[in-house]
PDB file of C-alpha atoms in Angstrom:
ATOM      1  CA  GLN A  12       9.778 -14.946  -1.127  1.00 68.00           C
ATOM      2  CA  LYS A  13       8.145 -12.615  -2.753  1.00 76.00           C
ATOM      3  CA  GLU A  14      10.573  -9.405  -2.925  1.00 91.00           C
ATOM      4  CA  VAL A  15      10.092  -6.110  -4.635  1.00 95.00           C
ATOM      5  CA  GLU A  16      13.215  -4.086  -4.931  1.00 96.00           C
ATOM      6  CA  GLN A  17      13.634   0.086  -4.712  1.00 96.00           C
ATOM      7  CA  ASN A  18      16.865   2.227  -4.061  1.00 91.00           C
ATOM      8  CA  SER A  19      15.378   4.095  -0.653  1.00 88.00           C
ATOM      9  CA  GLY A  20      17.538   6.984  -2.099  1.00 90.00           C
ATOM     10  CA  PRO A  21      17.242   9.962  -1.700  1.00 95.00           C
ATOM     11  CA  LEU A  22      17.042  10.911  -5.467  1.00 96.00           C
ATOM     12  CA  SER A  23      17.138  15.020  -5.759  1.00 97.00           C
ATOM     13  CA  VAL A  24      16.000  16.178  -8.920  1.00 97.00           C
ATOM     14  CA  PRO A  25      16.090  19.523  -9.922  1.00 97.00           C
ATOM     15  CA  GLU A  26      12.632  21.398 -10.697  1.00 98.00           C
ATOM     16  CA  GLY A  27      11.502  20.573 -13.983  1.00 97.00           C
ATOM     17  CA  ALA A  28      13.751  17.873 -14.577  1.00 98.00           C
ATOM     18  CA  ILE A  29      12.649  13.997 -15.267  1.00 98.00           C
ATOM     19  CA  ALA A  30      12.472  12.246 -12.393  1.00 98.00           C
ATOM     20  CA  SER A  31      13.380   8.292 -12.764  1.00 97.00           C
ATOM     21  CA  LEU A  32      12.357   5.648 -10.247  1.00 98.00           C
ATOM     22  CA  ASN A  33      13.039   1.890 -10.615  1.00 97.00           C
ATOM     23  CA  CYS A  34      12.156  -0.928  -9.100  1.00 97.00           C
ATOM     24  CA  THR A  35      12.525  -4.645  -9.952  1.00 97.00           C
ATOM     25  CA  TYR A  36      10.422  -7.458  -8.334  1.00 96.00           C
ATOM     26  CA  SER A  37      11.255 -11.477  -7.889  1.00 93.00           C
ATOM     27  CA  ASP A  38       7.736 -13.129  -9.033  1.00 90.00           C
ATOM     28  CA  ARG A  39       7.926 -13.741 -12.777  1.00 89.00           C
ATOM     29  CA  GLY A  40       4.083 -14.867 -12.083  1.00 86.00           C
ATOM     30  CA  SER A  41       3.094 -10.638 -11.613  1.00 89.00           C
ATOM     31  CA  GLN A  42       0.452  -9.912 -13.082  1.00 87.00           C
ATOM     32  CA  SER A  43      -0.013  -6.036 -12.185  1.00 91.00           C
ATOM     33  CA  PHE A  44       2.126  -3.331 -11.050  1.00 95.00           C
ATOM     34  CA  PHE A  45       1.178  -0.316  -9.585  1.00 96.00           C
ATOM     35  CA  TRP A  46       3.214   2.974  -8.034  1.00 98.00           C
ATOM     36  CA  TYR A  47       1.953   4.952  -5.152  1.00 98.00           C
ATOM     37  CA  ARG A  48       2.701   8.515  -3.895  1.00 98.00           C
ATOM     38  CA  GLN A  49       3.224   9.140  -0.187  1.00 97.00           C
ATOM     39  CA  TYR A  50       3.706  12.279   1.380  1.00 97.00           C
ATOM     40  CA  SER A  51       5.559  11.628   4.970  1.00 93.00           C
ATOM     41  CA  GLY A  52       2.901  11.228   7.245  1.00 91.00           C
ATOM     42  CA  LYS A  53       0.207  10.440   4.747  1.00 95.00           C
ATOM     43  CA  SER A  54      -1.330   7.400   3.061  1.00 96.00           C
ATOM     44  CA  PRO A  55      -0.476   5.820   0.106  1.00 97.00           C
ATOM     45  CA  GLU A  56      -2.044   7.558  -3.024  1.00 97.00           C
ATOM     46  CA  LEU A  57      -2.674   5.549  -6.191  1.00 96.00           C
ATOM     47  CA  ILE A  58      -0.633   6.872  -9.143  1.00 96.00           C
ATOM     48  CA  MET A  59      -0.244   4.564 -11.760  1.00 96.00           C
ATOM     49  CA  SER A  60      -0.952   1.113 -12.681  1.00 94.00           C
ATOM     50  CA  ILE A  61       0.276  -0.706 -15.860  1.00 95.00           C
ATOM     51  CA  TYR A  62      -0.370  -4.218 -16.899  1.00 92.00           C
ATOM     52  CA  SER A  63       0.851  -5.090 -19.970  1.00 92.00           C
ATOM     53  CA  ASN A  64       5.285  -4.531 -21.142  1.00 95.00           C
ATOM     54  CA  GLY A  65       5.849  -1.195 -22.907  1.00 96.00           C
ATOM     55  CA  ASP A  66       4.780   2.529 -21.739  1.00 97.00           C
ATOM     56  CA  LYS A  67       1.898   3.711 -20.392  1.00 97.00           C
ATOM     57  CA  GLU A  68       1.285   7.625 -19.609  1.00 97.00           C
ATOM     58  CA  ASP A  69      -1.038   9.546 -17.913  1.00 96.00           C
ATOM     59  CA  GLY A  70      -0.218  13.539 -17.909  1.00 97.00           C
ATOM     60  CA  ARG A  71       3.143  13.895 -16.268  1.00 98.00           C
ATOM     61  CA  PHE A  72       3.340  10.465 -15.264  1.00 98.00           C
ATOM     62  CA  THR A  73       4.605   7.472 -17.539  1.00 98.00           C
ATOM     63  CA  ALA A  74       4.969   3.846 -16.243  1.00 98.00           C
ATOM     64  CA  GLN A  75       7.077   1.738 -18.023  1.00 98.00           C
ATOM     65  CA  LEU A  76       7.133  -2.588 -17.872  1.00 97.00           C
ATOM     66  CA  ASN A  77       9.287  -5.002 -19.050  1.00 97.00           C
ATOM     67  CA  LYS A  78       8.287  -8.152 -17.636  1.00 94.00           C
ATOM     68  CA  ALA A  79      11.162 -10.285 -19.247  1.00 95.00           C
ATOM     69  CA  SER A  80      13.915  -8.332 -17.180  1.00 95.00           C
ATOM     70  CA  GLN A  81      10.999  -8.311 -14.427  1.00 96.00           C
ATOM     71  CA  TYR A  82      11.743  -4.137 -13.843  1.00 96.00           C
ATOM     72  CA  VAL A  83       9.514  -1.192 -13.363  1.00 98.00           C
ATOM     73  CA  SER A  84       9.872   2.155 -13.532  1.00 98.00           C
ATOM     74  CA  LEU A  85       8.211   5.983 -13.319  1.00 98.00           C
ATOM     75  CA  LEU A  86       9.309   8.740 -15.447  1.00 98.00           C
ATOM     76  CA  ILE A  87       8.070  12.135 -13.741  1.00 98.00           C
ATOM     77  CA  ARG A  88       8.259  15.035 -16.434  1.00 98.00           C
ATOM     78  CA  ASP A  89       9.020  18.569 -15.718  1.00 98.00           C
ATOM     79  CA  SER A  90       9.105  17.603 -11.641  1.00 98.00           C
ATOM     80  CA  GLN A  91       7.546  20.143  -9.304  1.00 97.00           C
ATOM     81  CA  PRO A  92       8.531  20.405  -5.709  1.00 96.00           C
ATOM     82  CA  SER A  93       5.436  19.154  -4.968  1.00 97.00           C
ATOM     83  CA  ASP A  94       6.449  15.992  -6.509  1.00 98.00           C
ATOM     84  CA  SER A  95       8.904  15.155  -3.920  1.00 98.00           C
ATOM     85  CA  ALA A  96       7.225  12.838  -1.740  1.00 97.00           C
ATOM     86  CA  THR A  97       8.268   8.709  -1.176  1.00 97.00           C
ATOM     87  CA  TYR A  98       7.254   6.273  -4.354  1.00 98.00           C
ATOM     88  CA  LEU A  99       6.042   2.791  -3.691  1.00 97.00           C
ATOM     89  CA  CYS A 100       6.627   0.399  -5.988  1.00 97.00           C
ATOM     90  CA  ALA A 101       3.746  -2.555  -5.466  1.00 96.00           C
ATOM     91  CA  VAL A 102       3.547  -5.738  -7.454  1.00 94.00           C
ATOM     92  CA  ASN A 103       0.411  -8.056  -7.345  1.00 90.00           C
ATOM     93  CA  PRO A 104       1.850 -11.807  -7.157  1.00 80.00           C
ATOM     94  CA  GLY A 105       0.509 -14.247  -9.311  1.00 70.00           C
ATOM     95  CA  GLY A 106      -2.332 -12.227 -10.285  1.00 66.00           C
ATOM     96  CA  GLY A 107      -4.540 -13.060  -7.592  1.00 72.00           C
ATOM     97  CA  ALA A 108      -6.929 -10.709  -5.648  1.00 74.00           C
ATOM     98  CA  ASP A 109      -4.585 -11.384  -2.303  1.00 81.00           C
ATOM     99  CA  GLY A 110      -2.068  -8.698  -0.889  1.00 89.00           C
ATOM    100  CA  LEU A 111       0.164  -6.413  -2.677  1.00 92.00           C
ATOM    101  CA  THR A 112       3.740  -7.013  -2.060  1.00 93.00           C
ATOM    102  CA  PHE A 113       5.405  -3.684  -1.973  1.00 96.00           C
ATOM    103  CA  GLY A 114       8.986  -2.232  -1.925  1.00 96.00           C
ATOM    104  CA  LYS A 115      10.317  -0.047   1.117  1.00 95.00           C
ATOM    105  CA  GLY A 116       9.649   3.012  -1.591  1.00 96.00           C
ATOM    106  CA  THR A 117      12.107   5.999  -2.875  1.00 96.00           C
ATOM    107  CA  HIS A 118      12.710   9.032  -1.553  1.00 96.00           C
ATOM    108  CA  LEU A 119      11.974  11.799  -4.137  1.00 97.00           C
ATOM    109  CA  ILE A 120      13.381  15.647  -3.551  1.00 98.00           C
ATOM    110  CA  ILE A 121      12.699  18.375  -6.237  1.00 97.00           C
ATOM    111  CA  GLN A 122      14.908  20.885  -5.607  1.00 96.00           C
ATOM    112  CA  PRO A 123      13.073  24.358  -6.529  1.00 92.00           C
TER     113      PRO A 123
ATOM    114  CA  ASP B  15     -16.577  12.471   2.455  1.00 58.00           C
ATOM    115  CA  ALA B  16     -13.723   9.935   2.306  1.00 66.00           C
ATOM    116  CA  ASP B  17     -13.958   6.824   0.906  1.00 92.00           C
ATOM    117  CA  VAL B  18     -12.112   4.871   3.374  1.00 96.00           C
ATOM    118  CA  THR B  19     -12.804   5.964   7.011  1.00 97.00           C
ATOM    119  CA  GLN B  20     -10.510   4.642  10.277  1.00 98.00           C
ATOM    120  CA  THR B  21     -10.497   4.850  13.328  1.00 97.00           C
ATOM    121  CA  PRO B  22      -8.963   6.128  15.570  1.00 97.00           C
ATOM    122  CA  ARG B  23      -6.412   7.939  13.627  1.00 97.00           C
ATOM    123  CA  ASN B  24      -4.020   8.219  16.539  1.00 97.00           C
ATOM    124  CA  ARG B  25      -3.697   5.957  19.662  1.00 97.00           C
ATOM    125  CA  ILE B  26      -1.569   5.347  22.599  1.00 97.00           C
ATOM    126  CA  THR B  27      -1.858   2.675  24.947  1.00 97.00           C
ATOM    127  CA  LYS B  28       0.277   0.018  26.976  1.00 97.00           C
ATOM    128  CA  THR B  29       1.643  -3.104  26.829  1.00 98.00           C
ATOM    129  CA  GLY B  30      -1.357  -5.804  27.147  1.00 97.00           C
ATOM    130  CA  LYS B  31      -4.426  -3.815  26.862  1.00 97.00           C
ATOM    131  CA  ARG B  32      -6.585  -5.025  23.456  1.00 96.00           C
ATOM    132  CA  ILE B  33      -6.886  -2.374  21.369  1.00 97.00           C
ATOM    133  CA  MET B  34      -9.093  -2.253  18.333  1.00 98.00           C
ATOM    134  CA  LEU B  35      -8.686  -0.960  14.235  1.00 98.00           C
ATOM    135  CA  GLU B  36     -12.113   0.084  12.352  1.00 98.00           C
ATOM    136  CA  CYS B  37     -12.205   0.454   8.799  1.00 98.00           C
ATOM    137  CA  SER B  38     -15.397   1.641   7.135  1.00 97.00           C
ATOM    138  CA  GLN B  39     -15.376   2.147   3.402  1.00 96.00           C
ATOM    139  CA  THR B  40     -18.290   3.660   1.170  1.00 95.00           C
ATOM    140  CA  LYS B  41     -16.334   2.560  -2.324  1.00 91.00           C
ATOM    141  CA  GLY B  42     -18.739  -0.581  -2.492  1.00 90.00           C
ATOM    142  CA  HIS B  43     -15.290  -3.014  -2.660  1.00 90.00           C
ATOM    143  CA  ASP B  44     -15.800  -6.291  -1.574  1.00 90.00           C
ATOM    144  CA  ARG B  45     -12.152  -7.460  -0.953  1.00 92.00           C
ATOM    145  CA  MET B  46     -10.673  -5.404   2.354  1.00 95.00           C
ATOM    146  CA  TYR B  47      -6.957  -5.409   3.655  1.00 97.00           C
ATOM    147  CA  TRP B  48      -4.790  -4.690   6.531  1.00 98.00           C
ATOM    148  CA  TYR B  49      -1.514  -3.355   6.305  1.00 98.00           C
ATOM    149  CA  ARG B  50       1.284  -2.294   8.572  1.00 98.00           C
ATOM    150  CA  GLN B  51       4.011  -0.173   7.781  1.00 97.00           C
ATOM    151  CA  ASP B  52       7.389   0.210   9.699  1.00 94.00           C
ATOM    152  CA  PRO B  53      10.203   2.521   8.763  1.00 87.00           C
ATOM    153  CA  GLY B  54      12.455   0.960   6.519  1.00 80.00           C
ATOM    154  CA  LEU B  55      10.284  -2.466   6.368  1.00 83.00           C
ATOM    155  CA  GLY B  56       7.722  -1.176   4.200  1.00 86.00           C
ATOM    156  CA  LEU B  57       3.963  -1.952   4.246  1.00 95.00           C
ATOM    157  CA  ARG B  58       3.378  -5.747   4.568  1.00 96.00           C
ATOM    158  CA  LEU B  59       0.119  -7.515   4.928  1.00 96.00           C
ATOM    159  CA  ILE B  60      -1.900  -8.874   7.938  1.00 97.00           C
ATOM    160  CA  TYR B  61      -5.381  -9.841   6.758  1.00 97.00           C
ATOM    161  CA  TYR B  62      -7.181  -9.690   4.405  1.00 95.00           C
ATOM    162  CA  SER B  63     -11.055 -10.701   3.217  1.00 95.00           C
ATOM    163  CA  PHE B  64     -13.290 -10.914  -0.150  1.00 90.00           C
ATOM    164  CA  ASP B  65     -16.547 -10.671   1.857  1.00 89.00           C
ATOM    165  CA  VAL B  66     -17.939 -11.703   5.420  1.00 91.00           C
ATOM    166  CA  LYS B  67     -17.710 -14.909   4.930  1.00 91.00           C
ATOM    167  CA  ASP B  68     -14.021 -15.338   4.038  1.00 93.00           C
ATOM    168  CA  ILE B  69     -10.888 -13.917   5.959  1.00 95.00           C
ATOM    169  CA  ASN B  70      -7.549 -14.682   4.855  1.00 94.00           C
ATOM    170  CA  LYS B  71      -4.148 -14.570   7.043  1.00 95.00           C
ATOM    171  CA  GLY B  72      -1.226 -12.455   4.986  1.00 93.00           C
ATOM    172  CA  GLU B  73       2.182 -12.310   5.774  1.00 91.00           C
ATOM    173  CA  ILE B  74       2.482 -11.159   9.701  1.00 95.00           C
ATOM    174  CA  SER B  75      -0.757 -11.902  11.005  1.00 96.00           C
ATOM    175  CA  ASP B  76       0.714 -13.393  14.550  1.00 96.00           C
ATOM    176  CA  GLY B  77      -0.980 -11.751  17.605  1.00 96.00           C
ATOM    177  CA  TYR B  78      -3.602  -9.915  15.326  1.00 97.00           C
ATOM    178  CA  SER B  79      -7.214 -10.856  14.646  1.00 97.00           C
ATOM    179  CA  VAL B  80      -9.644  -9.726  12.433  1.00 97.00           C
ATOM    180  CA  SER B  81     -13.765  -9.536  12.022  1.00 97.00           C
ATOM    181  CA  ARG B  82     -16.101  -8.146   8.806  1.00 96.00           C
ATOM    182  CA  GLN B  83     -18.507  -7.147  10.156  1.00 92.00           C
ATOM    183  CA  ALA B  84     -20.538  -6.076   7.114  1.00 94.00           C
ATOM    184  CA  GLN B  85     -19.632  -5.769   3.341  1.00 93.00           C
ATOM    185  CA  ALA B  86     -18.207  -1.898   4.310  1.00 95.00           C
ATOM    186  CA  LYS B  87     -16.397  -2.893   7.866  1.00 97.00           C
ATOM    187  CA  PHE B  88     -13.404  -4.510   8.614  1.00 98.00           C
ATOM    188  CA  SER B  89     -11.739  -4.275  12.365  1.00 98.00           C
ATOM    189  CA  LEU B  90      -8.216  -5.277  13.207  1.00 98.00           C
ATOM    190  CA  SER B  91      -7.654  -6.225  17.139  1.00 98.00           C
ATOM    191  CA  LEU B  92      -4.494  -6.944  19.241  1.00 97.00           C
ATOM    192  CA  GLU B  93      -5.949  -9.141  22.115  1.00 92.00           C
ATOM    193  CA  SER B  94      -2.804  -7.994  23.997  1.00 96.00           C
ATOM    194  CA  ALA B  95      -0.754  -5.097  22.494  1.00 97.00           C
ATOM    195  CA  ILE B  96       3.378  -5.592  22.735  1.00 97.00           C
ATOM    196  CA  PRO B  97       5.309  -2.568  21.976  1.00 97.00           C
ATOM    197  CA  ASN B  98       6.790  -4.190  18.850  1.00 95.00           C
ATOM    198  CA  GLN B  99       3.284  -3.713  17.464  1.00 97.00           C
ATOM    199  CA  THR B 100       3.983   0.144  17.247  1.00 97.00           C
ATOM    200  CA  ALA B 101       3.281   1.125  13.475  1.00 97.00           C
ATOM    201  CA  LEU B 102       1.581   3.116  10.971  1.00 97.00           C
ATOM    202  CA  TYR B 103      -2.093   1.109  10.229  1.00 98.00           C
ATOM    203  CA  PHE B 104      -3.240   1.141   6.775  1.00 98.00           C
ATOM    204  CA  CYS B 105      -7.194  -0.161   5.776  1.00 98.00           C
ATOM    205  CA  ALA B 106      -7.271  -0.756   1.695  1.00 97.00           C
ATOM    206  CA  THR B 107     -10.006  -2.261  -0.542  1.00 95.00           C
ATOM    207  CA  SER B 108     -10.030  -3.086  -4.081  1.00 91.00           C
ATOM    208  CA  GLU B 109     -13.081  -4.325  -6.320  1.00 81.00           C
ATOM    209  CA  PRO B 110     -13.481  -7.342  -7.989  1.00 69.00           C
ATOM    210  CA  GLN B 111     -13.661  -6.636 -11.408  1.00 62.00           C
ATOM    211  CA  ALA B 112     -10.789  -7.970 -13.976  1.00 55.00           C
ATOM    212  CA  SER B 113      -9.653  -5.020 -15.386  1.00 55.00           C
ATOM    213  CA  SER B 114      -8.706  -3.251 -12.306  1.00 57.00           C
ATOM    214  CA  TYR B 115      -6.394  -6.458 -11.398  1.00 75.00           C
ATOM    215  CA  ASN B 116      -6.423  -5.813  -7.660  1.00 82.00           C
ATOM    216  CA  GLU B 117      -5.997  -1.803  -7.462  1.00 89.00           C
ATOM    217  CA  GLN B 118      -6.079  -1.022  -4.165  1.00 93.00           C
ATOM    218  CA  PHE B 119      -7.137   2.337  -2.379  1.00 94.00           C
ATOM    219  CA  PHE B 120      -6.217   2.854   1.514  1.00 97.00           C
ATOM    220  CA  GLY B 121      -7.940   4.795   4.316  1.00 97.00           C
ATOM    221  CA  PRO B 122      -5.459   7.993   5.784  1.00 97.00           C
ATOM    222  CA  GLY B 123      -4.070   5.288   8.630  1.00 97.00           C
ATOM    223  CA  THR B 124      -4.180   4.606  12.328  1.00 98.00           C
ATOM    224  CA  ARG B 125      -0.533   5.729  14.063  1.00 97.00           C
ATOM    225  CA  LEU B 126      -0.590   3.650  17.217  1.00 97.00           C
ATOM    226  CA  THR B 127       1.995   3.501  20.096  1.00 97.00           C
ATOM    227  CA  VAL B 128       2.352   0.694  22.402  1.00 97.00           C
ATOM    228  CA  LEU B 129       3.871   1.681  25.844  1.00 96.00           C
TER     229      LEU B 129
END
């Protein structure tokens, strides 16, 4: 069974610090990886996509991918209270166009 | 205007009733998906469609059916609702371009309660 694992948290980080969110996946054939942000009662919002090993930066967000270790991470620099949300890691297993496999999410709290 | 819309946004119904949830999109995407989200279980795929003639079952399709009326419309039906179908339901879309690698964009969701 294809699985995506995340620590459920809550992860508490002081304002201005770096928040580090981690995700592991079981399907070695996975080709693309995503981070979604979800505020309580709202829909998931795509914030980062990564397809190749290494780092990808977009503003305050950096996604890191290590396919050999089957590991994806998201770093949020200069954390703001508005970053407080649940972060969902999603994997596209097999590289096709089927549905994504989601982790259960990490609840992030940024303390002012 | 929202790119992906879902109706209704909230619905309370009774066990045994037939319910239809609708999804429309103006993104021009061919691929559409239905997920449900339960506390502690995350998002799980119910059905997905690549075009009006292509429907595929997801991880948890039992008790659900779908209809792809047009490229822009994808409906989810619960033929006889039961309480454990109480959940948050999301529609998502993606575009068939290799560069996107199946990035999916979500609608606002429908909160369904089955009493």
